[in-house]
């Protein structure tokens, strides 16, 4: 029987991405729901790394298995790196992204391109059954565009402009996005860390 790894998310989209990238480790990757785990998690860290570790440890405390968790968000330099760890909660958790995105565009109104630098950040934490904790963090660098563009992706993708590709991250197809994205890169880095830790 394959060893199990629990990924601390309720998000099916993320789980699919993770299964694709970590598939070769030979572990069965299951969600918290599939593992029968329900823990209230307070994401009160001030960095992406802290939040990822908080989530991974909270779930690991309920399971005798390897647990992975992620935390991600958007940093806009001109806004002192807002919304940052509050990306999902920015302007209210239930506020549609059309509105959140427009609010960011409005706050950058009149700001020239060179000052619109931004990045998506993703931290992944792994809590190993022996108590060790591994963390990786990667970014996707770009600019805040001048208007929303594209239908793919989610969240802040329509306003995140990639100059090398001359499009927004909502205009990339899913495979391109996985290759370039903060989450794809952090997951691939975690795969290497897990291999180094002897988990395959
Ligand atoms: P969480 O990591 O699931 O807590 O999500 C953090 C939030 O960051 C998401 O709800 C989005 O608002 C934003 N975010 C993270 N990654 C991306 C991305 O790849 N595209 C667009 N928005 C993202």
PDB file of N, CA and C in Angstrom, residues 64-142:
ATOM      1  N   UNK A  64      -1.154  10.759  11.769  1.00  0.00           N
ATOM      2  CA  UNK A  64       0.169  10.139  11.781  1.00  0.00           C
ATOM      3  C   UNK A  64       0.652  10.024  10.343  1.00  0.00           C
ATOM      4  N   UNK A  65       0.746  11.144   9.672  1.00  0.00           N
ATOM      5  CA  UNK A  65       1.144  11.087   8.260  1.00  0.00           C
ATOM      6  C   UNK A  65       1.913  12.354   7.922  1.00  0.00           C
ATOM      7  N   UNK A  66       2.559  12.302   6.768  1.00  0.00           N
ATOM      8  CA  UNK A  66       3.218  13.505   6.256  1.00  0.00           C
ATOM      9  C   UNK A  66       2.135  14.502   5.844  1.00  0.00           C
ATOM     10  N   UNK A  67       2.265  15.760   6.282  1.00  0.00           N
ATOM     11  CA  UNK A  67       1.265  16.769   5.934  1.00  0.00           C
ATOM     12  C   UNK A  67       1.935  17.930   5.204  1.00  0.00           C
ATOM     13  N   UNK A  68       1.345  18.346   4.095  1.00  0.00           N
ATOM     14  CA  UNK A  68       1.800  19.526   3.364  1.00  0.00           C
ATOM     15  C   UNK A  68       0.730  20.599   3.435  1.00  0.00           C
ATOM     16  N   UNK A  69       1.171  21.868   3.509  1.00  0.00           N
ATOM     17  CA  UNK A  69       0.217  22.985   3.460  1.00  0.00           C
ATOM     18  C   UNK A  69       0.858  24.120   2.696  1.00  0.00           C
ATOM     19  N   UNK A  70       0.034  24.978   2.116  1.00  0.00           N
ATOM     20  CA  UNK A  70       0.600  26.133   1.415  1.00  0.00           C
ATOM     21  C   UNK A  70      -0.057  27.417   1.892  1.00  0.00           C
ATOM     22  N   UNK A  71       0.616  28.512   1.629  1.00  0.00           N
ATOM     23  CA  UNK A  71      -0.007  29.821   1.799  1.00  0.00           C
ATOM     24  C   UNK A  71       0.526  30.703   0.688  1.00  0.00           C
ATOM     25  N   UNK A  72      -0.353  31.504   0.110  1.00  0.00           N
ATOM     26  CA  UNK A  72       0.078  32.282  -1.045  1.00  0.00           C
ATOM     27  C   UNK A  72      -0.647  33.610  -1.081  1.00  0.00           C
ATOM     28  N   UNK A  73      -0.176  34.502  -1.921  1.00  0.00           N
ATOM     29  CA  UNK A  73      -0.828  35.794  -2.057  1.00  0.00           C
ATOM     30  C   UNK A  73      -0.057  36.721  -2.968  1.00  0.00           C
ATOM     31  N   UNK A  74      -0.582  37.918  -3.064  1.00  0.00           N
ATOM     32  CA  UNK A  74      -0.041  38.935  -3.967  1.00  0.00           C
ATOM     33  C   UNK A  74       0.608  40.058  -3.154  1.00  0.00           C
ATOM     34  N   UNK A  75       1.819  40.443  -3.541  1.00  0.00           N
ATOM     35  CA  UNK A  75       2.479  41.600  -2.927  1.00  0.00           C
ATOM     36  C   UNK A  75       2.616  42.697  -3.972  1.00  0.00           C
ATOM     37  N   UNK A  76       2.085  43.895  -3.669  1.00  0.00           N
ATOM     38  CA  UNK A  76       2.210  45.030  -4.584  1.00  0.00           C
ATOM     39  C   UNK A  76       3.187  46.019  -3.933  1.00  0.00           C
ATOM     40  N   UNK A  77       4.327  46.241  -4.562  1.00  0.00           N
ATOM     41  CA  UNK A  77       5.369  47.059  -3.930  1.00  0.00           C
ATOM     42  C   UNK A  77       4.882  48.467  -3.598  1.00  0.00           C
ATOM     43  N   UNK A  78       4.152  49.087  -4.531  1.00  0.00           N
ATOM     44  CA  UNK A  78       3.692  50.468  -4.337  1.00  0.00           C
ATOM     45  C   UNK A  78       2.739  50.559  -3.136  1.00  0.00           C
ATOM     46  N   UNK A  79       2.090  49.463  -2.788  1.00  0.00           N
ATOM     47  CA  UNK A  79       1.154  49.435  -1.656  1.00  0.00           C
ATOM     48  C   UNK A  79       1.807  48.802  -0.418  1.00  0.00           C
ATOM     49  N   UNK A  80       3.139  48.981  -0.317  1.00  0.00           N
ATOM     50  CA  UNK A  80       3.861  48.395   0.821  1.00  0.00           C
ATOM     51  C   UNK A  80       3.575  46.911   0.978  1.00  0.00           C
ATOM     52  N   UNK A  81       3.546  46.230  -0.138  1.00  0.00           N
ATOM     53  CA  UNK A  81       3.385  44.761  -0.193  1.00  0.00           C
ATOM     54  C   UNK A  81       1.990  44.273   0.207  1.00  0.00           C
ATOM     55  N   UNK A  82       1.026  45.180   0.260  1.00  0.00           N
ATOM     56  CA  UNK A  82      -0.370  44.731   0.405  1.00  0.00           C
ATOM     57  C   UNK A  82      -0.798  44.055  -0.905  1.00  0.00           C
ATOM     58  N   UNK A  83      -1.790  43.193  -0.903  1.00  0.00           N
ATOM     59  CA  UNK A  83      -2.525  42.664   0.247  1.00  0.00           C
ATOM     60  C   UNK A  83      -1.774  41.563   0.990  1.00  0.00           C
ATOM     61  N   UNK A  84      -0.688  41.026   0.439  1.00  0.00           N
ATOM     62  CA  UNK A  84       0.171  40.092   1.167  1.00  0.00           C
ATOM     63  C   UNK A  84      -0.569  38.909   1.769  1.00  0.00           C
ATOM     64  N   UNK A  85      -0.292  38.632   3.047  1.00  0.00           N
ATOM     65  CA  UNK A  85      -0.938  37.459   3.678  1.00  0.00           C
ATOM     66  C   UNK A  85      -2.453  37.650   3.819  1.00  0.00           C
ATOM     67  N   UNK A  86      -2.913  38.871   3.563  1.00  0.00           N
ATOM     68  CA  UNK A  86      -4.369  39.116   3.625  1.00  0.00           C
ATOM     69  C   UNK A  86      -5.033  39.024   2.251  1.00  0.00           C
ATOM     70  N   UNK A  87      -4.343  38.460   1.266  1.00  0.00           N
ATOM     71  CA  UNK A  87      -4.867  38.476  -0.110  1.00  0.00           C
ATOM     72  C   UNK A  87      -6.283  37.927  -0.226  1.00  0.00           C
ATOM     73  N   UNK A  88      -6.555  36.811   0.441  1.00  0.00           N
ATOM     74  CA  UNK A  88      -7.898  36.222   0.341  1.00  0.00           C
ATOM     75  C   UNK A  88      -8.914  37.083   1.091  1.00  0.00           C
ATOM     76  N   UNK A  89      -8.451  37.737   2.159  1.00  0.00           N
ATOM     77  CA  UNK A  89      -9.354  38.518   3.016  1.00  0.00           C
ATOM     78  C   UNK A  89      -9.450  39.986   2.593  1.00  0.00           C
ATOM     79  N   UNK A  90      -8.648  40.401   1.623  1.00  0.00           N
ATOM     80  CA  UNK A  90      -8.584  41.823   1.218  1.00  0.00           C
ATOM     81  C   UNK A  90      -9.976  42.327   0.836  1.00  0.00           C
ATOM     82  N   UNK A  91     -10.422  43.396   1.445  1.00  0.00           N
ATOM     83  CA  UNK A  91     -11.745  44.000   1.201  1.00  0.00           C
ATOM     84  C   UNK A  91     -12.889  43.035   1.533  1.00  0.00           C
ATOM     85  N   UNK A  92     -12.589  42.018   2.319  1.00  0.00           N
ATOM     86  CA  UNK A  92     -13.617  41.044   2.743  1.00  0.00           C
ATOM     87  C   UNK A  92     -13.527  39.762   1.933  1.00  0.00           C
ATOM     88  N   UNK A  93     -13.534  38.651   2.671  1.00  0.00           N
ATOM     89  CA  UNK A  93     -13.380  37.313   2.066  1.00  0.00           C
ATOM     90  C   UNK A  93     -14.385  37.056   0.938  1.00  0.00           C
ATOM     91  N   UNK A  94     -15.620  37.548   1.115  1.00  0.00           N
ATOM     92  CA  UNK A  94     -16.680  37.240   0.146  1.00  0.00           C
ATOM     93  C   UNK A  94     -16.812  38.272  -0.970  1.00  0.00           C
ATOM     94  N   UNK A  95     -15.967  39.286  -0.941  1.00  0.00           N
ATOM     95  CA  UNK A  95     -16.043  40.306  -1.996  1.00  0.00           C
ATOM     96  C   UNK A  95     -15.541  39.711  -3.313  1.00  0.00           C
ATOM     97  N   UNK A  96     -16.305  39.864  -4.396  1.00  0.00           N
ATOM     98  CA  UNK A  96     -15.872  39.274  -5.666  1.00  0.00           C
ATOM     99  C   UNK A  96     -14.538  39.863  -6.144  1.00  0.00           C
ATOM    100  N   UNK A  97     -13.765  39.047  -6.864  1.00  0.00           N
ATOM    101  CA  UNK A  97     -12.449  39.507  -7.308  1.00  0.00           C
ATOM    102  C   UNK A  97     -12.523  40.642  -8.319  1.00  0.00           C
ATOM    103  N   UNK A  98     -13.624  40.776  -9.034  1.00  0.00           N
ATOM    104  CA  UNK A  98     -13.746  41.935  -9.941  1.00  0.00           C
ATOM    105  C   UNK A  98     -13.607  43.221  -9.124  1.00  0.00           C
ATOM    106  N   UNK A  99     -14.198  43.207  -7.918  1.00  0.00           N
ATOM    107  CA  UNK A  99     -14.158  44.402  -7.074  1.00  0.00           C
ATOM    108  C   UNK A  99     -12.778  44.567  -6.425  1.00  0.00           C
ATOM    109  N   UNK A 100     -12.236  43.474  -5.889  1.00  0.00           N
ATOM    110  CA  UNK A 100     -10.910  43.553  -5.264  1.00  0.00           C
ATOM    111  C   UNK A 100      -9.896  44.042  -6.290  1.00  0.00           C
ATOM    112  N   UNK A 101      -9.966  43.477  -7.506  1.00  0.00           N
ATOM    113  CA  UNK A 101      -9.007  43.852  -8.543  1.00  0.00           C
ATOM    114  C   UNK A 101      -9.163  45.317  -8.910  1.00  0.00           C
ATOM    115  N   UNK A 102     -10.407  45.769  -9.031  1.00  0.00           N
ATOM    116  CA  UNK A 102     -10.635  47.168  -9.387  1.00  0.00           C
ATOM    117  C   UNK A 102     -10.120  48.094  -8.274  1.00  0.00           C
ATOM    118  N   UNK A 103     -10.257  47.657  -7.025  1.00  0.00           N
ATOM    119  CA  UNK A 103      -9.754  48.485  -5.914  1.00  0.00           C
ATOM    120  C   UNK A 103      -8.243  48.660  -6.013  1.00  0.00           C
ATOM    121  N   UNK A 104      -7.551  47.594  -6.368  1.00  0.00           N
ATOM    122  CA  UNK A 104      -6.083  47.695  -6.504  1.00  0.00           C
ATOM    123  C   UNK A 104      -5.740  48.593  -7.686  1.00  0.00           C
ATOM    124  N   UNK A 105      -6.455  48.424  -8.805  1.00  0.00           N
ATOM    125  CA  UNK A 105      -6.201  49.292  -9.966  1.00  0.00           C
ATOM    126  C   UNK A 105      -6.433  50.759  -9.589  1.00  0.00           C
ATOM    127  N   UNK A 106      -7.494  51.026  -8.830  1.00  0.00           N
ATOM    128  CA  UNK A 106      -7.795  52.413  -8.428  1.00  0.00           C
ATOM    129  C   UNK A 106      -6.692  52.980  -7.530  1.00  0.00           C
ATOM    130  N   UNK A 107      -6.179  52.129  -6.639  1.00  0.00           N
ATOM    131  CA  UNK A 107      -5.132  52.618  -5.723  1.00  0.00           C
ATOM    132  C   UNK A 107      -3.826  52.892  -6.471  1.00  0.00           C
ATOM    133  N   UNK A 108      -3.701  52.303  -7.659  1.00  0.00           N
ATOM    134  CA  UNK A 108      -2.505  52.534  -8.475  1.00  0.00           C
ATOM    135  C   UNK A 108      -2.777  53.494  -9.638  1.00  0.00           C
ATOM    136  N   UNK A 109      -3.902  54.152  -9.572  1.00  0.00           N
ATOM    137  CA  UNK A 109      -4.269  55.061 -10.658  1.00  0.00           C
ATOM    138  C   UNK A 109      -3.194  56.144 -10.827  1.00  0.00           C
ATOM    139  N   UNK A 110      -2.736  56.345 -12.044  1.00  0.00           N
ATOM    140  CA  UNK A 110      -1.724  57.373 -12.327  1.00  0.00           C
ATOM    141  C   UNK A 110      -0.292  56.948 -12.025  1.00  0.00           C
ATOM    142  N   UNK A 111      -0.119  55.736 -11.512  1.00  0.00           N
ATOM    143  CA  UNK A 111       1.237  55.257 -11.193  1.00  0.00           C
ATOM    144  C   UNK A 111       1.848  54.610 -12.442  1.00  0.00           C
ATOM    145  N   UNK A 112       3.074  55.046 -12.779  1.00  0.00           N
ATOM    146  CA  UNK A 112       3.687  54.548 -14.024  1.00  0.00           C
ATOM    147  C   UNK A 112       4.133  53.087 -13.886  1.00  0.00           C
ATOM    148  N   UNK A 113       4.341  52.439 -15.027  1.00  0.00           N
ATOM    149  CA  UNK A 113       4.609  50.989 -15.024  1.00  0.00           C
ATOM    150  C   UNK A 113       5.787  50.585 -14.138  1.00  0.00           C
ATOM    151  N   UNK A 114       6.893  51.354 -14.191  1.00  0.00           N
ATOM    152  CA  UNK A 114       8.094  50.967 -13.413  1.00  0.00           C
ATOM    153  C   UNK A 114       7.797  50.848 -11.919  1.00  0.00           C
ATOM    154  N   UNK A 115       6.781  51.571 -11.460  1.00  0.00           N
ATOM    155  CA  UNK A 115       6.476  51.550 -10.014  1.00  0.00           C
ATOM    156  C   UNK A 115       5.351  50.571  -9.686  1.00  0.00           C
ATOM    157  N   UNK A 116       4.920  49.796 -10.675  1.00  0.00           N
ATOM    158  CA  UNK A 116       3.779  48.889 -10.455  1.00  0.00           C
ATOM    159  C   UNK A 116       4.237  47.457 -10.213  1.00  0.00           C
ATOM    160  N   UNK A 117       5.509  47.285  -9.807  1.00  0.00           N
ATOM    161  CA  UNK A 117       6.046  45.933  -9.622  1.00  0.00           C
ATOM    162  C   UNK A 117       5.266  45.176  -8.545  1.00  0.00           C
ATOM    163  N   UNK A 118       5.108  43.876  -8.780  1.00  0.00           N
ATOM    164  CA  UNK A 118       4.331  43.031  -7.866  1.00  0.00           C
ATOM    165  C   UNK A 118       4.804  41.601  -8.013  1.00  0.00           C
ATOM    166  N   UNK A 119       4.397  40.776  -7.088  1.00  0.00           N
ATOM    167  CA  UNK A 119       4.743  39.358  -7.216  1.00  0.00           C
ATOM    168  C   UNK A 119       3.692  38.504  -6.516  1.00  0.00           C
ATOM    169  N   UNK A 120       3.511  37.316  -7.062  1.00  0.00           N
ATOM    170  CA  UNK A 120       2.772  36.288  -6.333  1.00  0.00           C
ATOM    171  C   UNK A 120       3.803  35.501  -5.537  1.00  0.00           C
ATOM    172  N   UNK A 121       3.460  35.186  -4.295  1.00  0.00           N
ATOM    173  CA  UNK A 121       4.360  34.432  -3.421  1.00  0.00           C
ATOM    174  C   UNK A 121       3.641  33.168  -2.981  1.00  0.00           C
ATOM    175  N   UNK A 122       4.401  32.071  -2.899  1.00  0.00           N
ATOM    176  CA  UNK A 122       3.818  30.847  -2.334  1.00  0.00           C
ATOM    177  C   UNK A 122       4.831  30.197  -1.401  1.00  0.00           C
ATOM    178  N   UNK A 123       4.396  29.891  -0.200  1.00  0.00           N
ATOM    179  CA  UNK A 123       5.212  29.097   0.728  1.00  0.00           C
ATOM    180  C   UNK A 123       4.540  27.746   0.897  1.00  0.00           C
ATOM    181  N   UNK A 124       5.359  26.702   0.891  1.00  0.00           N
ATOM    182  CA  UNK A 124       4.849  25.350   1.167  1.00  0.00           C
ATOM    183  C   UNK A 124       5.565  24.831   2.396  1.00  0.00           C
ATOM    184  N   UNK A 125       4.827  24.262   3.319  1.00  0.00           N
ATOM    185  CA  UNK A 125       5.436  23.649   4.500  1.00  0.00           C
ATOM    186  C   UNK A 125       5.099  22.172   4.523  1.00  0.00           C
ATOM    187  N   UNK A 126       6.061  21.372   4.940  1.00  0.00           N
ATOM    188  CA  UNK A 126       5.823  19.935   5.127  1.00  0.00           C
ATOM    189  C   UNK A 126       6.112  19.594   6.573  1.00  0.00           C
ATOM    190  N   UNK A 127       5.139  19.014   7.259  1.00  0.00           N
ATOM    191  CA  UNK A 127       5.347  18.529   8.628  1.00  0.00           C
ATOM    192  C   UNK A 127       5.523  17.019   8.534  1.00  0.00           C
ATOM    193  N   UNK A 128       6.727  16.558   8.868  1.00  0.00           N
ATOM    194  CA  UNK A 128       7.038  15.127   8.761  1.00  0.00           C
ATOM    195  C   UNK A 128       6.610  14.415  10.041  1.00  0.00           C
ATOM    196  N   UNK A 129       6.266  13.121   9.930  1.00  0.00           N
ATOM    197  CA  UNK A 129       5.805  12.412  11.131  1.00  0.00           C
ATOM    198  C   UNK A 129       6.837  12.410  12.262  1.00  0.00           C
ATOM    199  N   UNK A 130       8.133  12.536  11.925  1.00  0.00           N
ATOM    200  CA  UNK A 130       9.157  12.544  12.989  1.00  0.00           C
ATOM    201  C   UNK A 130       9.349  13.924  13.620  1.00  0.00           C
ATOM    202  N   UNK A 131       8.520  14.910  13.241  1.00  0.00           N
ATOM    203  CA  UNK A 131       8.594  16.231  13.869  1.00  0.00           C
ATOM    204  C   UNK A 131       9.346  17.274  13.049  1.00  0.00           C
ATOM    205  N   UNK A 132      10.106  16.802  12.019  1.00  0.00           N
ATOM    206  CA  UNK A 132      10.815  17.791  11.191  1.00  0.00           C
ATOM    207  C   UNK A 132       9.823  18.618  10.379  1.00  0.00           C
ATOM    208  N   UNK A 133      10.201  19.875  10.117  1.00  0.00           N
ATOM    209  CA  UNK A 133       9.367  20.739   9.276  1.00  0.00           C
ATOM    210  C   UNK A 133      10.240  21.313   8.164  1.00  0.00           C
ATOM    211  N   UNK A 134       9.800  21.169   6.928  1.00  0.00           N
ATOM    212  CA  UNK A 134      10.519  21.716   5.773  1.00  0.00           C
ATOM    213  C   UNK A 134       9.679  22.846   5.184  1.00  0.00           C
ATOM    214  N   UNK A 135      10.350  23.880   4.686  1.00  0.00           N
ATOM    215  CA  UNK A 135       9.612  25.012   4.100  1.00  0.00           C
ATOM    216  C   UNK A 135      10.285  25.447   2.798  1.00  0.00           C
ATOM    217  N   UNK A 136       9.477  25.693   1.771  1.00  0.00           N
ATOM    218  CA  UNK A 136      10.005  26.319   0.555  1.00  0.00           C
ATOM    219  C   UNK A 136       9.159  27.557   0.250  1.00  0.00           C
ATOM    220  N   UNK A 137       9.775  28.518  -0.468  1.00  0.00           N
ATOM    221  CA  UNK A 137       9.067  29.750  -0.813  1.00  0.00           C
ATOM    222  C   UNK A 137       9.547  30.188  -2.182  1.00  0.00           C
ATOM    223  N   UNK A 138       8.627  30.461  -3.068  1.00  0.00           N
ATOM    224  CA  UNK A 138       9.001  30.906  -4.418  1.00  0.00           C
ATOM    225  C   UNK A 138       8.071  32.034  -4.846  1.00  0.00           C
ATOM    226  N   UNK A 139       8.492  32.773  -5.873  1.00  0.00           N
ATOM    227  CA  UNK A 139       7.674  33.889  -6.360  1.00  0.00           C
ATOM    228  C   UNK A 139       7.499  33.831  -7.872  1.00  0.00           C
ATOM    229  N   UNK A 140       6.503  34.566  -8.350  1.00  0.00           N
ATOM    230  CA  UNK A 140       6.374  34.865  -9.784  1.00  0.00           C
ATOM    231  C   UNK A 140       6.333  36.390  -9.863  1.00  0.00           C
ATOM    232  N   UNK A 141       7.316  36.972 -10.541  1.00  0.00           N
ATOM    233  CA  UNK A 141       7.460  38.432 -10.560  1.00  0.00           C
ATOM    234  C   UNK A 141       6.725  39.029 -11.759  1.00  0.00           C
ATOM    235  N   UNK A 142       6.150  40.204 -11.562  1.00  0.00           N
ATOM    236  CA  UNK A 142       5.471  40.883 -12.668  1.00  0.00           C
ATOM    237  C   UNK A 142       5.092  42.295 -12.300  1.00  0.00           C
TER     238      UNK A 142
END
